[in-house]
XYZ file of C-alpha atoms in Angstrom:
669
model
C -6.941 -35.282 -0.397
C -6.097 -35.787 -3.921
C -5.446 -33.120 -6.445
C -5.656 -33.230 -10.318
C -4.280 -30.657 -12.509
C -3.898 -29.562 -16.027
C -1.765 -30.179 -18.637
C -0.257 -26.792 -18.208
C -0.080 -27.439 -14.692
C -2.941 -25.675 -13.134
C -4.897 -27.383 -10.461
C -7.931 -28.896 -12.071
C -9.693 -30.287 -9.231
C -9.465 -31.493 -5.717
C -11.128 -34.952 -4.025
C -11.748 -36.366 -0.711
C -8.624 -38.845 -0.626
C -10.863 -42.166 1.238
C -13.775 -41.888 -0.998
C -12.976 -40.196 -4.004
C -15.771 -37.797 -3.784
C -15.503 -34.316 -5.493
C -14.810 -31.150 -3.206
C -14.306 -28.900 -6.203
C -13.675 -28.527 -9.550
C -12.530 -25.797 -12.241
C -15.380 -25.567 -14.933
C -13.990 -22.918 -17.003
C -11.279 -20.219 -17.163
C -10.967 -16.953 -19.675
C -8.223 -15.745 -21.893
C -6.490 -14.715 -18.382
C -6.916 -18.053 -16.644
C -9.250 -16.334 -14.072
C -11.614 -18.745 -12.706
C -14.982 -17.973 -14.275
C -17.004 -21.778 -13.508
C -16.647 -23.365 -10.581
C -18.393 -26.597 -8.911
C -18.332 -27.956 -5.433
C -19.332 -31.138 -4.048
C -22.824 -30.150 -2.515
C -23.576 -29.447 -6.399
C -23.625 -25.498 -6.069
C -21.676 -23.997 -8.857
C -20.150 -19.974 -8.985
C -20.121 -18.310 -11.937
C -17.482 -14.941 -11.883
C -17.489 -12.439 -14.762
C -14.488 -10.081 -14.806
C -13.752 -6.600 -16.772
C -12.431 -7.703 -19.987
C -9.426 -5.323 -19.617
C -8.472 -4.831 -16.163
C -8.222 -7.513 -12.804
C -11.604 -6.620 -11.610
C -14.404 -8.841 -10.763
C -17.618 -7.495 -11.800
C -20.111 -10.214 -10.672
C -20.580 -13.787 -8.588
C -23.715 -15.782 -8.874
C -23.428 -18.975 -6.677
C -26.912 -21.367 -7.223
C -27.687 -24.888 -6.775
C -30.671 -27.280 -7.600
C -31.775 -27.475 -3.859
C -30.720 -24.199 -2.729
C -31.633 -22.252 -5.357
C -29.670 -18.919 -5.790
C -27.009 -18.461 -2.905
C -24.931 -15.532 -3.448
C -25.464 -12.819 -6.077
C -22.986 -9.504 -5.971
C -22.633 -7.308 -8.427
C -19.446 -4.417 -8.653
C -18.771 -1.390 -10.880
C -15.090 0.270 -11.073
C -14.098 3.744 -11.303
C -11.549 4.428 -14.032
C -9.047 4.842 -11.347
C -9.079 1.382 -10.537
C -11.471 2.185 -6.875
C -14.827 0.285 -6.195
C -17.802 2.835 -7.247
C -20.422 0.301 -6.317
C -21.220 -3.058 -4.716
C -24.470 -4.961 -4.677
C -26.192 -7.830 -2.836
C -29.171 -8.378 -5.244
C -30.566 -11.050 -2.992
C -31.456 -9.072 -0.075
C -31.673 -5.754 -2.383
C -28.873 -3.502 -0.595
C -26.005 -1.550 -2.316
C -23.204 0.333 -1.393
C -21.441 3.432 -3.025
C -18.134 5.074 -2.460
C -16.189 8.173 -2.521
C -12.446 8.756 -2.659
C -10.226 11.327 -2.192
C -7.113 12.386 -4.670
C -5.079 9.740 -2.962
C -7.618 7.107 -3.240
C -8.498 6.697 0.376
C -12.006 5.557 1.200
C -13.568 9.336 2.156
C -17.448 8.560 2.108
C -19.453 5.264 2.387
C -23.313 5.389 1.472
C -25.323 2.278 2.385
C -29.092 1.847 1.194
C -31.544 -0.976 1.815
C -35.013 -1.147 1.949
C -35.252 2.542 0.461
C -32.963 3.850 3.856
C -29.553 5.314 3.180
C -27.037 5.323 5.942
C -23.825 7.368 5.291
C -20.165 7.336 7.072
C -18.007 9.639 6.459
C -14.128 9.489 6.985
C -11.235 12.039 6.709
C -7.556 11.881 7.172
C -4.231 13.750 7.782
C -1.255 13.919 5.102
C 0.168 10.692 6.869
C -2.708 8.637 5.885
C -3.642 8.753 9.822
C -7.639 8.340 9.993
C -8.227 11.492 12.139
C -12.313 11.463 11.627
C -15.070 8.725 11.048
C -18.864 9.495 11.554
C -19.470 6.555 13.837
C -16.265 7.144 15.672
C -15.627 10.423 16.116
C -12.195 11.932 16.074
C -8.937 10.368 16.036
C -6.196 11.562 18.471
C -2.602 10.764 18.177
C 0.299 11.364 20.709
C 3.651 13.108 19.750
C 4.992 9.898 18.349
C 2.188 9.428 15.786
C 0.448 6.688 17.876
C -3.366 6.752 18.236
C -4.025 7.964 21.687
C -7.732 8.343 21.846
C -10.514 7.277 19.487
C -14.018 6.141 19.713
C -14.116 6.590 23.671
C -11.096 4.299 23.814
C -7.742 5.431 25.299
C -4.450 3.282 23.868
C -1.075 2.688 25.351
C 1.755 1.515 23.324
C 5.409 -0.267 23.568
C 8.995 0.878 22.656
C 8.435 -1.047 19.632
C 5.134 0.504 18.603
C 2.596 -2.599 19.497
C -0.259 -2.057 21.706
C -0.136 -2.501 25.134
C -3.504 -1.449 26.457
C -6.933 -0.082 25.398
C -9.164 1.620 28.152
C -13.054 2.391 27.599
C -15.709 0.501 26.252
C -13.341 -2.309 24.842
C -10.671 -2.876 27.637
C -7.538 -4.731 26.395
C -4.136 -5.603 27.671
C -1.743 -7.144 25.840
C 1.841 -8.766 26.382
C 4.328 -9.644 23.597
C 6.879 -12.332 22.397
C 10.394 -11.154 21.848
C 9.319 -11.363 18.006
C 6.258 -8.490 18.339
C 3.836 -11.172 18.385
C 0.895 -11.432 21.395
C 1.667 -13.722 23.802
C -1.467 -12.858 26.423
C -4.523 -10.774 25.806
C -6.699 -9.957 28.768
C -9.583 -8.423 27.620
C -13.795 -8.248 28.882
C -13.728 -12.268 27.816
C -10.654 -13.385 30.105
C -7.236 -14.357 29.469
C -6.201 -15.899 25.817
C -2.688 -17.185 25.970
C -0.914 -17.725 22.392
C 2.136 -19.674 21.647
C 4.603 -19.888 18.225
C 6.944 -22.136 16.529
C 10.149 -21.217 15.584
C 9.087 -19.443 12.095
C 6.984 -17.218 14.403
C 3.678 -18.517 13.260
C 1.121 -19.157 15.251
C 0.735 -23.021 16.633
C -1.669 -22.495 19.922
C -4.535 -20.589 21.569
C -6.187 -21.251 24.782
C -9.266 -19.270 25.963
C -9.604 -19.251 29.842
C -13.461 -17.837 29.435
C -14.498 -20.975 27.155
C -11.706 -23.684 28.337
C -11.410 -24.120 24.789
C -7.648 -24.656 23.118
C -6.941 -24.125 19.539
C -3.575 -26.045 17.458
C -2.887 -24.719 14.256
C -0.727 -26.674 11.624
C -0.104 -24.285 8.584
C -3.116 -22.376 7.380
C -4.515 -25.889 6.388
C -5.664 -27.596 9.758
C -7.016 -26.763 13.422
C -7.817 -29.137 16.067
C -10.265 -27.515 18.506
C -10.839 -28.887 21.574
C -13.670 -28.031 24.835
C -12.294 -28.588 28.014
C -15.413 -28.670 29.364
C -17.167 -31.019 27.088
C -14.171 -32.982 26.162
C -15.665 -32.491 22.350
C -12.820 -32.248 19.457
C -13.052 -31.311 16.249
C -10.261 -31.411 13.159
C -10.814 -28.686 10.614
C -9.202 -29.744 7.426
C -9.551 -26.598 5.033
C -9.003 -27.362 1.468
C -7.037 -25.093 -0.705
C -8.596 -24.257 -4.434
C -6.705 -21.518 -6.873
C -5.961 -18.901 -4.114
C -8.105 -19.430 -1.527
C -9.687 -21.756 0.715
C -13.048 -23.329 -1.165
C -14.108 -26.090 1.719
C -13.985 -26.872 5.137
C -13.743 -30.229 6.539
C -14.659 -31.207 9.935
C -14.336 -34.444 11.803
C -16.025 -34.163 15.223
C -15.672 -36.789 18.404
C -17.447 -35.930 21.228
C -16.574 -39.116 23.232
C -19.480 -41.070 21.984
C -20.302 -40.504 18.462
C -17.649 -39.380 15.216
C -19.104 -37.519 12.594
C -18.010 -35.607 9.315
C -19.364 -32.489 7.988
C -18.343 -30.569 4.951
C -18.921 -26.713 4.624
C -18.287 -25.038 1.328
C -17.196 -21.491 1.102
C -18.382 -18.725 -1.360
C -16.428 -15.232 -0.965
C -16.658 -11.987 -2.514
C -14.446 -10.122 -4.417
C -12.015 -9.601 -1.603
C -11.812 -13.260 -0.349
C -14.015 -12.814 2.667
C -16.159 -15.299 3.379
C -20.041 -14.287 1.961
C -21.643 -17.447 2.206
C -21.293 -20.910 3.540
C -23.046 -23.746 2.120
C -24.116 -27.214 3.623
C -23.704 -30.890 2.022
C -26.930 -29.963 0.479
C -26.208 -26.905 -1.335
C -28.278 -25.003 1.159
C -27.099 -21.887 2.873
C -25.574 -22.738 6.417
C -24.690 -19.004 7.396
C -24.179 -15.637 5.949
C -21.133 -12.858 6.935
C -20.626 -9.698 6.007
C -18.064 -7.102 6.413
C -17.908 -3.429 6.199
C -15.742 -1.173 4.631
C -13.046 -1.579 6.946
C -13.823 -5.354 7.928
C -16.030 -5.001 11.185
C -19.013 -7.747 10.681
C -22.312 -6.644 10.061
C -25.709 -8.010 9.490
C -25.483 -9.964 6.185
C -28.971 -9.191 5.450
C -29.130 -5.447 6.452
C -25.644 -3.725 5.487
C -26.600 -0.745 7.696
C -27.061 -2.650 10.901
C -23.804 -4.112 12.737
C -23.289 -7.803 13.961
C -22.493 -6.884 17.238
C -23.533 -10.571 18.272
C -21.868 -12.646 16.029
C -20.846 -15.822 16.932
C -17.989 -18.156 15.006
C -19.841 -20.686 12.454
C -18.367 -24.156 11.494
C -15.959 -22.532 9.515
C -13.174 -20.141 11.438
C -12.335 -17.736 7.942
C -13.625 -14.438 7.978
C -13.069 -10.967 6.437
C -9.976 -11.228 3.413
C -10.206 -14.970 4.330
C -8.183 -14.331 7.397
C -9.282 -16.013 10.827
C -12.679 -14.955 11.728
C -12.173 -15.513 15.424
C -11.248 -11.913 16.880
C -9.366 -11.510 20.218
C -10.604 -8.584 22.414
C -11.923 -7.100 18.925
C -8.629 -7.658 17.284
C -7.998 -10.267 13.803
C -5.331 -12.241 13.253
C -3.786 -11.146 9.818
C -0.462 -12.995 10.578
C 2.293 -11.008 11.036
C 0.482 -7.881 12.816
C -3.459 -7.683 14.742
C -5.811 -5.486 13.205
C -8.674 -3.685 14.383
C -11.483 -3.231 12.192
C -13.378 -1.151 14.821
C -11.085 1.821 13.968
C -9.511 0.785 10.586
C -5.735 0.262 11.624
C -3.096 -2.229 12.846
C -2.506 -2.794 16.599
C 1.164 -3.227 15.482
C 3.616 -1.141 13.874
C 4.737 -2.395 10.501
C 8.531 -3.240 10.220
C 8.585 -2.413 6.305
C 8.227 0.615 4.570
C 5.360 -0.912 2.185
C 5.674 1.705 -0.533
C 8.524 4.389 -0.451
C 7.386 6.197 -3.123
C 4.359 7.420 -1.236
C 3.780 9.430 1.474
C 0.866 6.952 2.401
C 3.269 4.196 2.509
C 5.276 5.478 5.390
C 2.361 5.287 7.593
C 2.781 2.083 9.952
C -0.178 1.523 11.300
C -2.975 2.355 8.504
C -4.469 -0.630 6.574
C -3.911 -1.334 3.239
C -2.859 2.462 2.664
C -6.417 3.235 3.981
C -7.914 1.353 0.336
C -9.961 -1.462 1.920
C -12.402 -1.816 -1.064
C -9.487 -2.679 -3.598
C -6.718 -4.271 -1.499
C -5.964 -6.729 0.726
C -3.119 -7.694 3.361
C -2.495 -11.695 2.991
C 0.694 -11.416 5.550
C -0.148 -8.521 7.680
C 2.890 -6.606 6.771
C 2.305 -5.787 2.931
C -1.279 -4.624 1.221
C -1.552 -6.474 -2.058
C -0.516 -4.199 -5.353
C 2.045 -2.213 -3.336
C 5.836 -2.663 -3.678
C 8.519 -4.325 -1.196
C 10.518 -1.846 0.931
C 13.199 -1.843 -1.845
C 10.871 0.289 -4.112
C 10.289 -0.373 -7.841
C 8.911 1.233 -10.556
C 6.514 4.502 -9.968
C 3.711 2.683 -11.739
C 2.965 -0.559 -8.862
C 4.040 2.260 -6.264
C 1.444 2.305 -3.545
C 0.506 6.198 -4.705
C -0.921 4.676 -7.804
C -4.563 3.619 -8.202
C -4.883 0.022 -7.109
C -5.294 -2.073 -10.278
C -7.685 -4.862 -9.007
C -8.371 -6.764 -5.718
C -6.049 -9.780 -5.262
C -5.482 -11.476 -2.242
C -6.712 -13.971 -0.143
C -6.244 -16.639 -1.586
C 6.338 -21.576 21.974
C 6.116 -18.411 24.006
C 9.093 -16.101 23.934
C 9.964 -13.849 27.007
C 7.534 -10.903 27.009
C 9.299 -7.180 26.901
C 9.156 -3.682 26.606
C 11.091 -3.219 23.400
C 14.419 -2.866 25.140
C 17.779 -4.510 23.611
C 19.120 -7.747 24.993
C 22.452 -8.303 26.778
C 23.648 -9.443 22.945
C 22.969 -6.277 21.364
C 19.900 -8.401 19.758
C 16.552 -6.555 19.350
C 14.046 -7.700 21.301
C 10.777 -7.521 18.990
C 10.572 -7.866 15.085
C 13.957 -8.118 13.845
C 17.377 -9.403 14.894
C 19.070 -6.903 13.632
C 21.224 -4.672 15.996
C 19.684 -0.973 16.327
C 22.100 1.576 15.967
C 22.489 4.137 19.000
C 20.734 6.447 17.767
C 18.998 9.754 19.303
C 16.508 12.310 18.037
C 18.276 14.216 15.641
C 20.819 11.780 14.750
C 21.390 10.333 11.234
C 21.026 6.606 11.053
C 22.285 4.227 8.936
C 21.140 4.129 5.763
C 20.148 1.359 3.178
C 23.529 1.997 1.403
C 24.110 3.988 -1.727
C 25.487 7.548 -2.348
C 23.520 10.192 -0.489
C 21.865 12.597 -3.674
C 23.476 16.521 -3.612
C 21.031 19.108 -3.045
C 19.723 21.375 0.023
C 18.187 18.557 2.163
C 18.777 16.928 5.411
C 21.794 15.196 5.900
C 21.720 11.890 3.380
C 18.551 12.654 2.221
C 17.008 14.310 -1.238
C 16.821 18.104 -1.827
C 13.773 19.941 -0.495
C 13.295 21.429 -3.886
C 13.801 17.806 -5.516
C 11.161 16.955 -2.921
C 8.822 19.384 -4.328
C 9.036 18.606 -7.665
C 8.539 14.946 -6.601
C 5.081 15.796 -4.832
C 4.228 17.639 -8.104
C 4.606 14.747 -9.872
C 2.572 12.921 -7.235
C -0.292 15.690 -8.051
C 0.191 14.819 -11.671
C -0.589 11.350 -11.801
C -3.351 11.397 -8.982
C -5.195 14.087 -11.420
C -4.850 11.928 -14.462
C -4.660 8.351 -13.554
C -3.568 5.677 -16.245
C -1.788 8.348 -18.362
C 1.366 6.408 -18.294
C 3.592 9.108 -16.223
C 6.333 6.555 -15.722
C 9.362 8.840 -15.059
C 11.727 7.767 -12.221
C 10.329 9.468 -8.908
C 12.293 11.962 -6.948
C 11.683 10.474 -3.916
C 13.380 7.011 -4.717
C 16.127 6.816 -2.091
C 13.964 8.631 1.058
C 14.952 5.488 2.686
C 18.470 6.135 3.028
C 18.056 8.560 5.688
C 16.158 5.971 8.073
C 16.300 3.092 9.823
C 14.478 -0.280 8.246
C 13.192 -0.867 12.276
C 12.585 2.264 14.021
C 12.582 2.496 18.054
C 11.065 5.502 19.998
C 13.325 8.399 19.319
C 14.057 6.764 15.440
C 9.825 7.569 15.039
C 10.093 10.949 17.122
C 12.969 11.675 14.713
C 10.855 10.844 11.746
C 7.896 12.923 12.648
C 10.817 15.923 13.266
C 12.016 15.468 10.109
C 8.921 15.784 8.828
C 7.920 18.811 10.378
C 10.943 20.305 9.672
C 10.541 19.269 5.796
C 7.356 20.963 6.012
C 8.591 24.318 7.369
C 11.366 24.427 4.687
C 8.877 23.842 2.014
C 6.766 26.895 3.409
C 9.684 28.928 3.145
C 10.574 27.924 -0.473
C 7.103 28.664 -1.330
C 7.491 31.925 -0.181
C 8.406 32.964 -3.898
C 5.059 32.932 -5.354
C 6.127 34.211 -9.016
C 7.824 31.647 -9.523
C 5.681 28.747 -8.296
C 2.871 30.511 -9.744
C 4.129 30.427 -13.210
C 5.410 26.799 -12.893
C 1.889 26.234 -11.487
C 0.326 27.760 -14.566
C 2.308 26.304 -17.101
C 1.737 22.769 -16.003
C -2.209 23.449 -15.637
C -1.609 24.241 -19.450
C -0.406 21.043 -20.081
C -3.008 19.227 -17.919
C -6.075 21.217 -20.217
C -4.340 20.254 -23.159
C -4.209 16.528 -21.807
C -0.350 15.957 -22.304
C 0.665 14.119 -18.823
C 3.508 12.567 -20.156
C 4.810 15.764 -21.160
C 4.346 17.377 -17.976
C 5.846 14.213 -15.999
C 9.227 14.568 -18.592
C 9.365 18.380 -17.768
C 8.799 17.993 -14.120
C 11.796 15.259 -13.997
C 14.296 17.527 -15.709
C 13.092 20.325 -13.676
C 13.753 18.395 -10.544
C 17.346 17.465 -12.170
C 18.230 20.580 -12.482
C 16.748 21.948 -9.066
C 18.975 19.127 -7.063
C 21.910 20.297 -9.160
C 22.161 23.645 -8.550
C 20.834 23.460 -5.036
C 17.549 25.096 -4.242
C 15.826 28.819 -5.121
C 18.392 30.332 -7.706
C 17.539 27.267 -10.096
C 13.843 27.762 -9.949
C 13.321 30.909 -12.309
C 15.180 28.732 -14.935
C 12.902 25.561 -14.280
C 10.273 28.201 -14.765
C 11.294 29.309 -17.907
C 11.461 26.606 -19.272
C 8.126 25.285 -18.419
C 6.669 28.083 -19.820
C 8.721 28.353 -23.205
C 7.351 24.213 -23.509
C 4.083 24.979 -22.076
C 3.303 27.526 -25.007
C 4.777 25.570 -27.579
C 2.465 22.508 -26.069
C -0.574 25.042 -26.137
C -0.008 25.750 -29.321
C 1.685 22.518 -31.226
C 1.189 19.619 -28.636
C 4.083 17.582 -28.427
C 5.698 18.286 -31.414
C 5.976 21.748 -30.646
C 6.395 24.766 -33.143
C 8.638 25.078 -36.183
C 11.770 26.134 -34.673
C 11.839 24.063 -31.528
C 13.594 21.652 -32.079
C 12.330 19.330 -29.381
C 14.528 16.136 -29.129
C 17.248 17.812 -30.920
C 20.669 18.788 -30.673
C 21.831 22.311 -30.286
C 22.947 23.984 -33.177
C 26.581 26.067 -33.255
C 24.796 29.083 -33.085
C 22.812 27.862 -30.376
C 26.259 26.733 -28.365
C 27.710 29.934 -29.298
C 24.536 31.469 -27.450
C 24.541 29.685 -24.403
C 28.314 30.553 -24.031
C 27.424 34.180 -24.526
C 24.842 34.003 -22.028
C 27.123 32.104 -19.647
C 29.777 34.728 -19.815
C 27.906 38.217 -19.156
C 28.507 38.201 -15.432
C 32.283 39.062 -15.313
C 33.027 37.581 -18.337
C 34.012 34.162 -16.706
C 31.959 30.856 -17.472
C 31.155 28.526 -14.746
C 29.725 24.838 -14.497
C 26.254 25.323 -14.045
C 26.214 21.934 -11.511
C 29.771 22.058 -9.636
C 30.746 25.818 -9.735
C 34.003 25.303 -11.179
C 35.231 27.473 -13.760
C 35.454 26.180 -17.549
C 36.847 27.176 -20.717
C 35.612 26.479 -24.573
C 36.458 22.827 -26.084
C 39.348 23.057 -28.511
C 39.916 20.388 -31.266
C 41.035 17.465 -29.667
C 44.686 16.086 -30.454
C 45.503 12.287 -30.626
C 47.435 11.374 -27.358
C 46.233 14.630 -25.373
C 44.290 14.366 -22.559
C 41.353 17.430 -22.556
C 41.249 19.765 -19.630
C 39.038 18.784 -16.785
C 37.300 22.568 -16.741
C 37.023 22.018 -20.121
C 33.261 23.288 -20.782
C 30.555 21.480 -22.782
C 26.667 22.746 -23.645
C 24.155 19.776 -22.226
C 20.317 20.129 -22.679
C 18.357 21.296 -19.069
C 15.698 19.074 -20.295
C 17.164 15.895 -21.712
C 16.267 15.302 -25.318
C 14.853 11.686 -24.333
C 12.559 13.625 -22.386
C 11.819 16.123 -25.450
C 14.233 18.850 -24.557
C 14.332 21.636 -27.388
C 17.512 21.936 -28.817
C 17.619 26.133 -27.940
C 19.586 28.221 -26.426
C 16.742 28.433 -23.452
C 17.446 24.683 -22.264
C 20.802 25.099 -22.460
C 23.745 25.150 -19.558
C 27.616 24.463 -19.135
C 29.076 21.342 -17.813
C 32.299 20.559 -16.889
C 34.170 17.416 -18.402
C 33.244 15.683 -15.036
C 29.960 16.806 -14.391
C 29.057 15.872 -18.021
C 30.288 12.463 -17.849
C 28.761 12.388 -14.710
C 25.034 13.181 -15.984
C 23.225 13.412 -12.744
């Protein structure tokens, strides 16, 4: 193949090497370099339109002179960035979607021929599906792994890999040393896999149809039918971000032929229509909300007898071949019937979000707006190291992007040399339930939390900030998240004891939060004042106040600091209700303390016994004296500081004042 590029290095067109025939060309792009018009070697033309201010696809139209309109899709998006409606104009059908407050899909309404089919979904607090209309209830074991769903039982190994599934879709699996399937035995017979040194699949053999497949990267597959001797060579043609065509050479021992198939995809990169060399529809494909194949001409009907077509690409651009009902997504296998991964994710894909800690949930339960190109990380989610709060998985999705030899089997044990058998070569700590594992580095935060973890009160403030952000999408609240660093008390790769410990920690944390929440007046005050800010639309002020409140709570260690936070919130709430961000005259937002104000803070600090103490470390402090050259001030010299920082709008009034010793003032937690 021969590629041509623009002067700026952007791919312009792809041609067949031997014949120089056009396979694909970019005809036009918008101001953000998104392809708006593309043409194919069979004369078909695809036109796309996008939201002018966001990344979302609005329409996809594909047509040819001989085939007419091949594809006509339309999309509508919510302000939060979730898909509200998608429509197939050719077949007169559409779907509408509803979401919960964490942007997880909650219901799907599919309409065809004036008949509407509804599906509803429910989740627990960790992002596990607990109910689906057409699957029933989902049950989980003590380690949080799926036990029963859709009438099938599930068994898992120590590394979190699916070992067996019973019921109507029976299957047993064995794994390599790096947690990739080595064998899968299902109702269609035994299937074997092999991998290269990079852990990429290079070989598949199915006993049922005596068919073997050899893979070379994502651009070539060789299929050989041992019964007929026929060999097919599939060459996949990459365009911008996705595969645009498949060239297939077939040799049956008598004749050798070449055919070209052109791919037209939906907004997720899933194959929607395949056209032949004449520009006529050759195959249509469609997938439900979780990626299960369905009738392309009637979305309300499943496609139970779907056959593998000429192109082995399907949902979100992954391999269309299903083995035991599972899709190969590279890093892990995915079950579109249940909407869950068949293996545990070795990474925390969104550490700032409660949903990002679920090791089996598919793309944070946002399958209409995110994809998982690698099988390990959804698009739009930050790496395990974290990132700013706006890019975390707790935020609304910002648009669909993405698509673009067998080791020994084991049960998740350790080898003699201490290397972890499955998923990572890192030696796992010898850790039992309740023991603290090695952290990700860094100093453990202070507070009343678990060893090495954040304070419970700080976590409460973090979840409060999550709530504010979910209620005010796009409001621009970018304050550092109090949950950052929570990974310090967890292992990147969990064994059974570690996974059980994480669940126990979650339960213990929930119990302690419930105990702290038994002080209703404080929390009622905080809740009411935040609500007043929300009614006034001042979401950024709320974020700043909660950040300051979380810092105070973390420093002062629990419930005794909450009345102070409540008082500050109450005062700031009154100012915001009457005068917006600026506050009332005399409130001094973002200003230093006056000399009289400092004296009042000192007076308040010495009311109890006439002794002033540092509000952070508790050491007894003295008032600062005029500094002399060459003489260091005493360590216990006290300074008046803002509770809610000036940069966050904290006022320079005594109600927002605290006393810090010299060390704590320099440390500025």
